[in-house]
PDB file of C-alpha atoms in Angstrom:
ATOM      1  CA  MET E   1     -12.035  64.574  28.805  1.00  0.00           C
ATOM      2  CA  PHE E   2     -13.156  61.386  30.577  1.00  0.00           C
ATOM      3  CA  GLU E   3     -10.449  61.482  33.069  1.00  0.00           C
ATOM      4  CA  PHE E   4     -11.299  65.048  33.810  1.00  0.00           C
ATOM      5  CA  LEU E   5     -15.005  63.989  34.580  1.00  0.00           C
ATOM      6  CA  LEU E   6     -14.053  60.780  36.407  1.00  0.00           C
ATOM      7  CA  PRO E   7     -13.853  62.577  39.859  1.00  0.00           C
ATOM      8  CA  PHE E   8     -17.041  64.301  39.327  1.00  0.00           C
ATOM      9  CA  PHE E   9     -18.929  60.952  38.484  1.00  0.00           C
ATOM     10  CA  LEU E  10     -17.000  59.167  41.253  1.00  0.00           C
ATOM     11  CA  ILE E  11     -18.502  61.800  43.719  1.00  0.00           C
ATOM     12  CA  SER E  12     -21.995  61.813  42.166  1.00  0.00           C
ATOM     13  CA  LEU E  13     -21.973  58.098  42.238  1.00  0.00           C
ATOM     14  CA  PHE E  14     -21.046  58.033  45.913  1.00  0.00           C
ATOM     15  CA  PHE E  15     -23.714  60.630  46.826  1.00  0.00           C
ATOM     16  CA  LEU E  16     -26.326  58.719  44.908  1.00  0.00           C
ATOM     17  CA  ALA E  17     -25.433  55.494  46.869  1.00  0.00           C
ATOM     18  CA  PHE E  18     -25.141  57.200  49.986  1.00  0.00           C
ATOM     19  CA  SER E  19     -28.784  58.700  49.257  1.00  0.00           C
ATOM     20  CA  PHE E  20     -30.139  55.342  48.330  1.00  0.00           C
ATOM     21  CA  ILE E  21     -28.625  53.649  51.505  1.00  0.00           C
ATOM     22  CA  TRP E  22     -29.998  56.622  53.871  1.00  0.00           C
ATOM     23  CA  ARG E  23     -33.567  56.247  52.285  1.00  0.00           C
ATOM     24  CA  THR E  24     -33.794  52.407  52.076  1.00  0.00           C
ATOM     25  CA  THR E  25     -32.559  51.790  55.664  1.00  0.00           C
ATOM     26  CA  ALA E  26     -34.711  54.377  57.407  1.00  0.00           C
ATOM     27  CA  ARG E  27     -35.888  53.212  60.641  1.00  0.00           C
ATOM     28  CA  LYS E  28     -39.598  53.628  60.551  1.00  0.00           C
ATOM     29  CA  TYR E  29     -41.821  53.156  63.829  1.00  0.00           C
ATOM     30  CA  ILE E  30     -44.003  50.072  63.483  1.00  0.00           C
ATOM     31  CA  SER E  31     -44.282  48.958  66.732  1.00  0.00           C
ATOM     32  CA  SER E  32     -42.470  49.162  70.192  1.00  0.00           C
ATOM     33  CA  GLY E  33     -40.399  46.314  68.870  1.00  0.00           C
ATOM     34  CA  THR E  34     -38.820  48.597  66.218  1.00  0.00           C
ATOM     35  CA  VAL E  35     -37.855  50.970  68.685  1.00  0.00           C
ATOM     36  CA  ALA E  36     -36.144  48.074  70.747  1.00  0.00           C
ATOM     37  CA  SER E  37     -34.484  46.801  67.696  1.00  0.00           C
ATOM     38  CA  ALA E  38     -33.164  50.326  66.843  1.00  0.00           C
ATOM     39  CA  TYR E  39     -31.825  50.667  70.139  1.00  0.00           C
ATOM     40  CA  ASP E  40     -30.369  47.310  70.554  1.00  0.00           C
ATOM     41  CA  ALA E  41     -28.325  47.833  67.077  1.00  0.00           C
ATOM     42  CA  TRP E  42     -27.134  51.309  68.635  1.00  0.00           C
ATOM     43  CA  THR E  43     -25.981  49.865  71.750  1.00  0.00           C
ATOM     44  CA  GLN E  44     -24.107  46.798  70.441  1.00  0.00           C
ATOM     45  CA  ASP E  45     -22.118  48.714  67.792  1.00  0.00           C
ATOM     46  CA  LYS E  46     -20.976  51.020  70.505  1.00  0.00           C
ATOM     47  CA  LEU E  47     -20.729  54.002  68.123  1.00  0.00           C
ATOM     48  CA  LEU E  48     -22.929  56.420  70.104  1.00  0.00           C
ATOM     49  CA  GLU E  49     -21.290  55.401  73.433  1.00  0.00           C
ATOM     50  CA  ARG E  50     -17.755  55.824  72.019  1.00  0.00           C
ATOM     51  CA  LEU E  51     -18.718  59.456  70.753  1.00  0.00           C
ATOM     52  CA  TRP E  52     -21.266  60.580  73.300  1.00  0.00           C
ATOM     53  CA  GLY E  53     -20.195  58.985  76.316  1.00  0.00           C
ATOM     54  CA  GLU E  54     -22.908  57.352  78.744  1.00  0.00           C
ATOM     55  CA  HIS E  55     -25.408  60.188  78.034  1.00  0.00           C
ATOM     56  CA  ILE E  56     -27.439  59.660  74.633  1.00  0.00           C
ATOM     57  CA  HIS E  57     -29.331  62.723  75.129  1.00  0.00           C
ATOM     58  CA  LEU E  58     -28.809  66.558  74.318  1.00  0.00           C
ATOM     59  CA  GLY E  59     -26.752  68.649  76.481  1.00  0.00           C
ATOM     60  CA  PHE E  60     -27.479  71.826  78.298  1.00  0.00           C
ATOM     61  CA  TYR E  61     -25.234  74.914  77.229  1.00  0.00           C
ATOM     62  CA  PRO E  62     -25.635  77.975  79.735  1.00  0.00           C
ATOM     63  CA  SER E  63     -26.384  81.493  78.109  1.00  0.00           C
ATOM     64  CA  GLU E  64     -23.089  82.771  79.552  1.00  0.00           C
ATOM     65  CA  ASN E  65     -20.938  79.839  78.406  1.00  0.00           C
ATOM     66  CA  LYS E  66     -21.993  77.945  75.070  1.00  0.00           C
ATOM     67  CA  ASN E  67     -18.491  76.489  74.745  1.00  0.00           C
ATOM     68  CA  ILE E  68     -18.350  73.952  77.441  1.00  0.00           C
ATOM     69  CA  ASP E  69     -17.410  70.336  76.284  1.00  0.00           C
ATOM     70  CA  PHE E  70     -20.138  68.203  74.844  1.00  0.00           C
ATOM     71  CA  ARG E  71     -20.061  65.406  77.264  1.00  0.00           C
ATOM     72  CA  GLN E  72     -20.058  67.982  80.336  1.00  0.00           C
ATOM     73  CA  ALA E  73     -23.046  69.507  78.886  1.00  0.00           C
ATOM     74  CA  LYS E  74     -25.063  66.447  78.909  1.00  0.00           C
ATOM     75  CA  VAL E  75     -24.010  66.038  82.629  1.00  0.00           C
ATOM     76  CA  LYS E  76     -24.699  69.543  83.338  1.00  0.00           C
ATOM     77  CA  PHE E  77     -28.515  68.923  81.655  1.00  0.00           C
ATOM     78  CA  VAL E  78     -29.016  66.228  84.294  1.00  0.00           C
ATOM     79  CA  HIS E  79     -28.427  68.555  87.107  1.00  0.00           C
ATOM     80  CA  GLU E  80     -30.238  71.427  85.443  1.00  0.00           C
ATOM     81  CA  LEU E  81     -33.354  69.457  85.029  1.00  0.00           C
ATOM     82  CA  VAL E  82     -33.133  68.160  88.599  1.00  0.00           C
ATOM     83  CA  LYS E  83     -33.043  71.533  90.050  1.00  0.00           C
ATOM     84  CA  TRP E  84     -35.658  73.052  87.711  1.00  0.00           C
ATOM     85  CA  SER E  85     -38.091  70.317  88.435  1.00  0.00           C
ATOM     86  CA  GLY E  86     -37.692  70.323  92.266  1.00  0.00           C
ATOM     87  CA  LEU E  87     -36.297  66.933  92.338  1.00  0.00           C
ATOM     88  CA  ASP E  88     -33.543  67.910  94.424  1.00  0.00           C
ATOM     89  CA  LYS E  89     -36.027  68.402  97.233  1.00  0.00           C
ATOM     90  CA  LEU E  90     -36.313  64.843  97.686  1.00  0.00           C
ATOM     91  CA  PRO E  91     -34.385  63.321 100.729  1.00  0.00           C
ATOM     92  CA  LYS E  92     -31.593  60.614  99.996  1.00  0.00           C
ATOM     93  CA  GLY E  93     -32.956  57.232  99.604  1.00  0.00           C
ATOM     94  CA  SER E  94     -36.092  58.419  97.692  1.00  0.00           C
ATOM     95  CA  ARG E  95     -37.298  55.822  94.859  1.00  0.00           C
ATOM     96  CA  ILE E  96     -36.920  57.291  91.273  1.00  0.00           C
ATOM     97  CA  LEU E  97     -38.121  55.612  88.084  1.00  0.00           C
ATOM     98  CA  ASP E  98     -35.973  56.638  85.073  1.00  0.00           C
ATOM     99  CA  VAL E  99     -38.342  55.845  82.096  1.00  0.00           C
ATOM    100  CA  GLY E 100     -36.383  55.181  79.290  1.00  0.00           C
ATOM    101  CA  CYS E 101     -33.068  55.040  80.994  1.00  0.00           C
ATOM    102  CA  GLY E 102     -30.603  54.165  77.924  1.00  0.00           C
ATOM    103  CA  ILE E 103     -27.498  52.649  79.056  1.00  0.00           C
ATOM    104  CA  GLY E 104     -28.065  54.398  82.343  1.00  0.00           C
ATOM    105  CA  GLY E 105     -26.067  57.556  82.197  1.00  0.00           C
ATOM    106  CA  SER E 106     -28.636  59.823  84.190  1.00  0.00           C
ATOM    107  CA  SER E 107     -29.840  57.020  86.514  1.00  0.00           C
ATOM    108  CA  ARG E 108     -26.119  56.982  87.753  1.00  0.00           C
ATOM    109  CA  ILE E 109     -25.910  60.720  88.384  1.00  0.00           C
ATOM    110  CA  LEU E 110     -29.313  60.697  90.293  1.00  0.00           C
ATOM    111  CA  SER E 111     -28.066  57.858  92.571  1.00  0.00           C
ATOM    112  CA  LYS E 112     -24.287  59.251  92.907  1.00  0.00           C
ATOM    113  CA  TYR E 113     -25.162  62.988  93.336  1.00  0.00           C
ATOM    114  CA  TYR E 114     -28.519  62.873  95.112  1.00  0.00           C
ATOM    115  CA  GLY E 115     -28.488  59.512  96.808  1.00  0.00           C
ATOM    116  CA  PHE E 116     -31.519  58.169  95.243  1.00  0.00           C
ATOM    117  CA  ASN E 117     -32.466  54.710  94.762  1.00  0.00           C
ATOM    118  CA  VAL E 118     -33.009  54.645  91.026  1.00  0.00           C
ATOM    119  CA  THR E 119     -34.779  51.918  88.842  1.00  0.00           C
ATOM    120  CA  GLY E 120     -34.113  52.348  85.126  1.00  0.00           C
ATOM    121  CA  ILE E 121     -36.417  50.773  82.476  1.00  0.00           C
ATOM    122  CA  THR E 122     -35.878  50.605  78.765  1.00  0.00           C
ATOM    123  CA  ILE E 123     -37.327  48.495  76.103  1.00  0.00           C
ATOM    124  CA  SER E 124     -33.988  47.719  74.794  1.00  0.00           C
ATOM    125  CA  PRO E 125     -32.273  44.321  76.165  1.00  0.00           C
ATOM    126  CA  ALA E 126     -28.919  45.593  75.051  1.00  0.00           C
ATOM    127  CA  GLN E 127     -29.315  48.764  76.814  1.00  0.00           C
ATOM    128  CA  VAL E 128     -30.044  46.903  80.172  1.00  0.00           C
ATOM    129  CA  LYS E 129     -27.137  44.862  79.679  1.00  0.00           C
ATOM    130  CA  ARG E 130     -24.832  47.700  79.234  1.00  0.00           C
ATOM    131  CA  ALA E 131     -26.275  49.845  81.759  1.00  0.00           C
ATOM    132  CA  ARG E 132     -25.567  46.982  84.464  1.00  0.00           C
ATOM    133  CA  GLU E 133     -22.036  46.559  83.104  1.00  0.00           C
ATOM    134  CA  LEU E 134     -21.088  50.441  83.389  1.00  0.00           C
ATOM    135  CA  THR E 135     -22.965  50.622  86.944  1.00  0.00           C
ATOM    136  CA  PRO E 136     -20.383  50.149  89.779  1.00  0.00           C
ATOM    137  CA  SER E 137     -21.790  47.975  92.635  1.00  0.00           C
ATOM    138  CA  GLY E 138     -21.962  50.620  95.149  1.00  0.00           C
ATOM    139  CA  LEU E 139     -24.772  52.446  93.356  1.00  0.00           C
ATOM    140  CA  ASN E 140     -28.301  52.063  94.271  1.00  0.00           C
ATOM    141  CA  CYS E 141     -29.421  51.316  90.674  1.00  0.00           C
ATOM    142  CA  ASN E 142     -31.198  48.711  88.910  1.00  0.00           C
ATOM    143  CA  PHE E 143     -32.210  48.080  85.286  1.00  0.00           C
ATOM    144  CA  GLN E 144     -35.035  46.300  83.761  1.00  0.00           C
ATOM    145  CA  VAL E 145     -36.390  45.658  80.262  1.00  0.00           C
ATOM    146  CA  MET E 146     -39.991  47.218  80.286  1.00  0.00           C
ATOM    147  CA  ASP E 147     -42.478  48.890  78.192  1.00  0.00           C
ATOM    148  CA  ALA E 148     -43.104  52.338  79.155  1.00  0.00           C
ATOM    149  CA  LEU E 149     -46.768  52.109  78.183  1.00  0.00           C
ATOM    150  CA  ASP E 150     -47.166  49.041  80.559  1.00  0.00           C
ATOM    151  CA  LEU E 151     -45.064  49.609  83.681  1.00  0.00           C
ATOM    152  CA  LYS E 152     -44.940  46.633  85.859  1.00  0.00           C
ATOM    153  CA  PHE E 153     -44.993  48.473  89.052  1.00  0.00           C
ATOM    154  CA  GLU E 154     -47.936  49.136  91.733  1.00  0.00           C
ATOM    155  CA  ASP E 155     -49.717  52.483  91.795  1.00  0.00           C
ATOM    156  CA  GLY E 156     -47.595  55.118  93.881  1.00  0.00           C
ATOM    157  CA  SER E 157     -44.476  53.005  93.844  1.00  0.00           C
ATOM    158  CA  PHE E 158     -41.984  56.045  93.382  1.00  0.00           C
ATOM    159  CA  ASP E 159     -41.319  59.287  95.022  1.00  0.00           C
ATOM    160  CA  GLY E 160     -40.012  60.547  91.671  1.00  0.00           C
ATOM    161  CA  VAL E 161     -40.300  59.848  87.961  1.00  0.00           C
ATOM    162  CA  TRP E 162     -37.724  61.026  85.414  1.00  0.00           C
ATOM    163  CA  SER E 163     -37.972  60.749  81.712  1.00  0.00           C
ATOM    164  CA  VAL E 164     -35.595  62.217  78.978  1.00  0.00           C
ATOM    165  CA  GLU E 165     -35.993  62.161  75.358  1.00  0.00           C
ATOM    166  CA  ALA E 166     -38.275  58.671  75.518  1.00  0.00           C
ATOM    167  CA  GLY E 167     -41.879  60.195  74.772  1.00  0.00           C
ATOM    168  CA  ALA E 168     -41.144  61.067  71.147  1.00  0.00           C
ATOM    169  CA  HIS E 169     -40.613  56.998  70.568  1.00  0.00           C
ATOM    170  CA  MET E 170     -44.207  56.563  72.258  1.00  0.00           C
ATOM    171  CA  ASN E 171     -47.207  56.056  70.064  1.00  0.00           C
ATOM    172  CA  ASP E 172     -49.887  56.825  72.740  1.00  0.00           C
ATOM    173  CA  LYS E 173     -48.649  59.845  74.429  1.00  0.00           C
ATOM    174  CA  THR E 174     -51.794  59.705  76.955  1.00  0.00           C
ATOM    175  CA  LYS E 175     -51.014  56.035  77.842  1.00  0.00           C
ATOM    176  CA  PHE E 176     -47.381  57.217  78.267  1.00  0.00           C
ATOM    177  CA  ALA E 177     -48.254  59.794  80.903  1.00  0.00           C
ATOM    178  CA  ASP E 178     -50.789  57.717  82.676  1.00  0.00           C
ATOM    179  CA  GLU E 179     -48.287  55.022  83.428  1.00  0.00           C
ATOM    180  CA  MET E 180     -45.871  57.632  84.721  1.00  0.00           C
ATOM    181  CA  MET E 181     -48.359  59.379  87.002  1.00  0.00           C
ATOM    182  CA  ARG E 182     -49.948  56.160  88.001  1.00  0.00           C
ATOM    183  CA  THR E 183     -46.565  54.899  89.489  1.00  0.00           C
ATOM    184  CA  LEU E 184     -45.803  58.380  91.033  1.00  0.00           C
ATOM    185  CA  ARG E 185     -46.772  58.701  94.804  1.00  0.00           C
ATOM    186  CA  PRO E 186     -49.302  61.524  95.674  1.00  0.00           C
ATOM    187  CA  GLY E 187     -46.958  64.696  96.192  1.00  0.00           C
ATOM    188  CA  GLY E 188     -44.132  62.876  94.329  1.00  0.00           C
ATOM    189  CA  TYR E 189     -42.006  64.806  91.608  1.00  0.00           C
ATOM    190  CA  LEU E 190     -42.237  64.332  87.702  1.00  0.00           C
ATOM    191  CA  ALA E 191     -39.216  65.743  85.946  1.00  0.00           C
ATOM    192  CA  LEU E 192     -39.820  65.140  81.962  1.00  0.00           C
ATOM    193  CA  ALA E 193     -37.779  66.440  78.799  1.00  0.00           C
ATOM    194  CA  ASP E 194     -38.687  65.667  75.041  1.00  0.00           C
ATOM    195  CA  TRP E 195     -38.952  66.318  71.700  1.00  0.00           C
ATOM    196  CA  ASN E 196     -42.002  68.210  70.577  1.00  0.00           C
ATOM    197  CA  SER E 197     -43.103  69.731  67.459  1.00  0.00           C
ATOM    198  CA  ARG E 198     -44.510  73.227  67.418  1.00  0.00           C
ATOM    199  CA  ASP E 199     -48.362  73.525  67.514  1.00  0.00           C
ATOM    200  CA  LEU E 200     -49.032  72.345  64.003  1.00  0.00           C
ATOM    201  CA  ARG E 201     -52.695  73.050  64.238  1.00  0.00           C
ATOM    202  CA  GLU E 202     -52.119  76.842  65.148  1.00  0.00           C
ATOM    203  CA  CYS E 203     -49.171  76.879  62.339  1.00  0.00           C
ATOM    204  CA  PRO E 204     -49.434  74.161  59.957  1.00  0.00           C
ATOM    205  CA  PRO E 205     -46.100  73.050  58.266  1.00  0.00           C
ATOM    206  CA  SER E 206     -45.032  74.326  54.874  1.00  0.00           C
ATOM    207  CA  PHE E 207     -44.414  71.836  52.124  1.00  0.00           C
ATOM    208  CA  LEU E 208     -40.834  71.710  53.016  1.00  0.00           C
ATOM    209  CA  GLU E 209     -41.353  71.344  56.876  1.00  0.00           C
ATOM    210  CA  ASN E 210     -43.705  68.380  56.065  1.00  0.00           C
ATOM    211  CA  LEU E 211     -40.725  66.597  54.247  1.00  0.00           C
ATOM    212  CA  VAL E 212     -38.309  67.433  57.318  1.00  0.00           C
ATOM    213  CA  LEU E 213     -40.889  66.261  59.793  1.00  0.00           C
ATOM    214  CA  LYS E 214     -41.451  62.970  57.820  1.00  0.00           C
ATOM    215  CA  GLN E 215     -37.660  62.332  57.754  1.00  0.00           C
ATOM    216  CA  LEU E 216     -37.369  62.858  61.443  1.00  0.00           C
ATOM    217  CA  LEU E 217     -40.437  60.429  62.101  1.00  0.00           C
ATOM    218  CA  GLU E 218     -38.659  57.778  59.957  1.00  0.00           C
ATOM    219  CA  GLN E 219     -35.144  58.038  60.541  1.00  0.00           C
ATOM    220  CA  TRP E 220     -35.248  57.661  64.365  1.00  0.00           C
ATOM    221  CA  VAL E 221     -38.205  55.537  65.001  1.00  0.00           C
ATOM    222  CA  HIS E 222     -40.770  57.948  65.874  1.00  0.00           C
ATOM    223  CA  PRO E 223     -44.366  57.209  65.701  1.00  0.00           C
ATOM    224  CA  ASN E 224     -45.585  60.972  66.019  1.00  0.00           C
ATOM    225  CA  PHE E 225     -44.448  64.363  67.704  1.00  0.00           C
ATOM    226  CA  ILE E 226     -46.924  66.619  69.578  1.00  0.00           C
ATOM    227  CA  SER E 227     -46.576  69.939  70.865  1.00  0.00           C
ATOM    228  CA  ILE E 228     -45.439  71.129  74.278  1.00  0.00           C
ATOM    229  CA  LYS E 229     -48.776  72.624  74.840  1.00  0.00           C
ATOM    230  CA  ASP E 230     -50.462  69.472  73.992  1.00  0.00           C
ATOM    231  CA  PHE E 231     -48.449  67.140  76.252  1.00  0.00           C
ATOM    232  CA  GLY E 232     -48.680  69.714  79.152  1.00  0.00           C
ATOM    233  CA  ASN E 233     -52.531  69.451  78.820  1.00  0.00           C
ATOM    234  CA  ILE E 234     -52.351  65.592  78.957  1.00  0.00           C
ATOM    235  CA  LEU E 235     -50.453  65.744  82.291  1.00  0.00           C
ATOM    236  CA  ARG E 236     -52.672  68.364  83.377  1.00  0.00           C
ATOM    237  CA  THR E 237     -55.750  66.514  83.045  1.00  0.00           C
ATOM    238  CA  ASN E 238     -54.424  63.137  84.326  1.00  0.00           C
ATOM    239  CA  LYS E 239     -56.610  61.775  87.256  1.00  0.00           C
ATOM    240  CA  ASN E 240     -53.281  61.407  89.182  1.00  0.00           C
ATOM    241  CA  SER E 241     -51.853  64.774  88.632  1.00  0.00           C
ATOM    242  CA  SER E 242     -52.333  67.554  91.175  1.00  0.00           C
ATOM    243  CA  GLY E 243     -53.171  69.758  87.886  1.00  0.00           C
ATOM    244  CA  ARG E 244     -50.290  72.191  88.338  1.00  0.00           C
ATOM    245  CA  VAL E 245     -47.899  71.418  85.424  1.00  0.00           C
ATOM    246  CA  PHE E 246     -45.247  73.705  84.210  1.00  0.00           C
ATOM    247  CA  SER E 247     -43.351  73.603  80.808  1.00  0.00           C
ATOM    248  CA  GLU E 248     -40.818  75.443  79.212  1.00  0.00           C
ATOM    249  CA  ASN E 249     -38.995  75.425  75.696  1.00  0.00           C
ATOM    250  CA  TRP E 250     -35.347  74.676  76.257  1.00  0.00           C
ATOM    251  CA  ASN E 251     -34.378  75.111  72.532  1.00  0.00           C
ATOM    252  CA  THR E 252     -31.770  78.095  73.549  1.00  0.00           C
ATOM    253  CA  TYR E 253     -29.894  75.900  75.881  1.00  0.00           C
ATOM    254  CA  THR E 254     -30.054  72.800  74.064  1.00  0.00           C
ATOM    255  CA  ASN E 255     -29.602  73.725  70.387  1.00  0.00           C
ATOM    256  CA  PRO E 256     -25.727  73.491  70.260  1.00  0.00           C
ATOM    257  CA  SER E 257     -25.777  69.773  70.857  1.00  0.00           C
ATOM    258  CA  TRP E 258     -26.517  68.922  67.272  1.00  0.00           C
ATOM    259  CA  TYR E 259     -23.609  70.356  65.910  1.00  0.00           C
ATOM    260  CA  ASP E 260     -21.300  69.340  68.720  1.00  0.00           C
ATOM    261  CA  SER E 261     -22.732  65.502  68.254  1.00  0.00           C
ATOM    262  CA  ILE E 262     -21.100  65.898  64.872  1.00  0.00           C
ATOM    263  CA  ILE E 263     -17.807  67.812  65.806  1.00  0.00           C
ATOM    264  CA  GLU E 264     -17.358  65.038  68.557  1.00  0.00           C
ATOM    265  CA  GLY E 265     -16.526  62.717  65.515  1.00  0.00           C
ATOM    266  CA  ILE E 266     -13.786  65.162  64.516  1.00  0.00           C
ATOM    267  CA  ARG E 267     -12.558  65.387  68.037  1.00  0.00           C
ATOM    268  CA  ARG E 268     -12.346  61.800  68.648  1.00  0.00           C
ATOM    269  CA  PRO E 269     -11.881  60.211  65.167  1.00  0.00           C
ATOM    270  CA  PHE E 270     -10.212  56.933  66.497  1.00  0.00           C
ATOM    271  CA  ALA E 271     -13.388  56.402  68.848  1.00  0.00           C
ATOM    272  CA  ILE E 272     -14.903  55.722  65.427  1.00  0.00           C
ATOM    273  CA  LEU E 273     -11.981  54.203  63.456  1.00  0.00           C
ATOM    274  CA  SER E 274     -11.150  51.655  66.244  1.00  0.00           C
ATOM    275  CA  LEU E 275     -14.621  50.242  65.630  1.00  0.00           C
ATOM    276  CA  GLY E 276     -13.725  49.446  62.141  1.00  0.00           C
ATOM    277  CA  PRO E 277     -14.624  50.712  58.521  1.00  0.00           C
ATOM    278  CA  LEU E 278     -18.396  49.875  59.096  1.00  0.00           C
ATOM    279  CA  ALA E 279     -18.590  52.387  61.874  1.00  0.00           C
ATOM    280  CA  LEU E 280     -17.451  55.051  59.606  1.00  0.00           C
ATOM    281  CA  VAL E 281     -20.121  54.582  57.382  1.00  0.00           C
ATOM    282  CA  LYS E 282     -22.635  54.382  60.147  1.00  0.00           C
ATOM    283  CA  SER E 283     -21.671  57.582  61.605  1.00  0.00           C
ATOM    284  CA  ILE E 284     -21.770  59.439  58.243  1.00  0.00           C
ATOM    285  CA  ARG E 285     -25.267  57.654  57.860  1.00  0.00           C
ATOM    286  CA  GLU E 286     -26.587  59.733  60.852  1.00  0.00           C
ATOM    287  CA  ILE E 287     -25.089  63.187  59.808  1.00  0.00           C
ATOM    288  CA  PRO E 288     -28.163  64.137  57.479  1.00  0.00           C
ATOM    289  CA  THR E 289     -30.697  63.370  60.175  1.00  0.00           C
ATOM    290  CA  ILE E 290     -28.659  65.210  62.729  1.00  0.00           C
ATOM    291  CA  LEU E 291     -28.556  68.308  60.394  1.00  0.00           C
ATOM    292  CA  LEU E 292     -32.333  68.427  59.954  1.00  0.00           C
ATOM    293  CA  MET E 293     -32.958  68.104  63.555  1.00  0.00           C
ATOM    294  CA  ASN E 294     -30.593  70.969  63.859  1.00  0.00           C
ATOM    295  CA  TRP E 295     -32.428  73.001  61.305  1.00  0.00           C
ATOM    296  CA  ALA E 296     -35.885  72.107  62.571  1.00  0.00           C
ATOM    297  CA  PHE E 297     -34.949  73.074  66.163  1.00  0.00           C
ATOM    298  CA  ARG E 298     -33.424  76.188  65.079  1.00  0.00           C
ATOM    299  CA  LYS E 299     -36.358  77.260  63.105  1.00  0.00           C
ATOM    300  CA  GLY E 300     -38.924  76.293  65.910  1.00  0.00           C
ATOM    301  CA  LEU E 301     -40.377  73.648  63.816  1.00  0.00           C
ATOM    302  CA  MET E 302     -39.272  71.224  66.737  1.00  0.00           C
ATOM    303  CA  GLU E 303     -39.087  72.221  70.420  1.00  0.00           C
ATOM    304  CA  PHE E 304     -37.355  71.071  73.307  1.00  0.00           C
ATOM    305  CA  GLY E 305     -40.038  70.685  76.038  1.00  0.00           C
ATOM    306  CA  VAL E 306     -39.248  70.176  79.689  1.00  0.00           C
ATOM    307  CA  TYR E 307     -42.240  69.581  82.167  1.00  0.00           C
ATOM    308  CA  LYS E 308     -42.535  69.450  85.909  1.00  0.00           C
ATOM    309  CA  CYS E 309     -45.469  68.596  88.027  1.00  0.00           C
ATOM    310  CA  ARG E 310     -46.694  67.020  91.444  1.00  0.00           C
ATOM    311  CA  GLY E 311     -48.515  63.673  91.784  1.00  0.00           C
TER     312      GLY E 311
END
């Protein structure tokens, strides 16, 4: 009888242990330092780069072709946001600030395909180091460690400001917008994409949705989420903004990314295994949060907001 129950006991023990590890190693937001530490760790273990490539953001899946390659979708996302935001109207040599540049994937595309002179900033020293390693000498890209809430640039320093999936890590969304708009020259272009919650005042979350939101905040160092409308209003009322702010919800185009980010590990198992057994544990550890993200975005609890405005 015991031999019959042993496999079930071991499986249950595994899931209990995994659940304990997942809860006790949560990456709660405490300060900007916890964001830096989390991204340092993600960069140094190279797991995300091996699985997802140079772009640690969601992809763009056209309505007519949802089956494009995950990495191609990430590159396509950059081009689609450039076109939608009007950033492509800027001439070659324009100065672009990439706020929350990661390991420089978007910065390199902006420089290579559009001829921009790109400055990427991130709060993670490890990301800056890796971005510099990945960037060919011929590209006009430079990377610096800097807090997005305290940009060390003069007013109007840039012709365009670009930011993808960085704002959710900012504990002060107004200051985040203030710093970007301050460094954008009059008439310059802002192109921004971020994770937002739906308007939780107009449509309060259920008990289950509150639990999901709590996990999404605590697992990936997010201090808070706000709605697309709320962040749009922050941009609209900024003293350096033209006031003409446009926003859209790109859930339809980006949602396939969540399942693809898991499937990528199945497609490229050696990308994980080549990093050692601990990498396998780390990759499995992220799956519950990815599944929760997928659920939240598909149900409309979370929304992928894109924004454009002029300085």
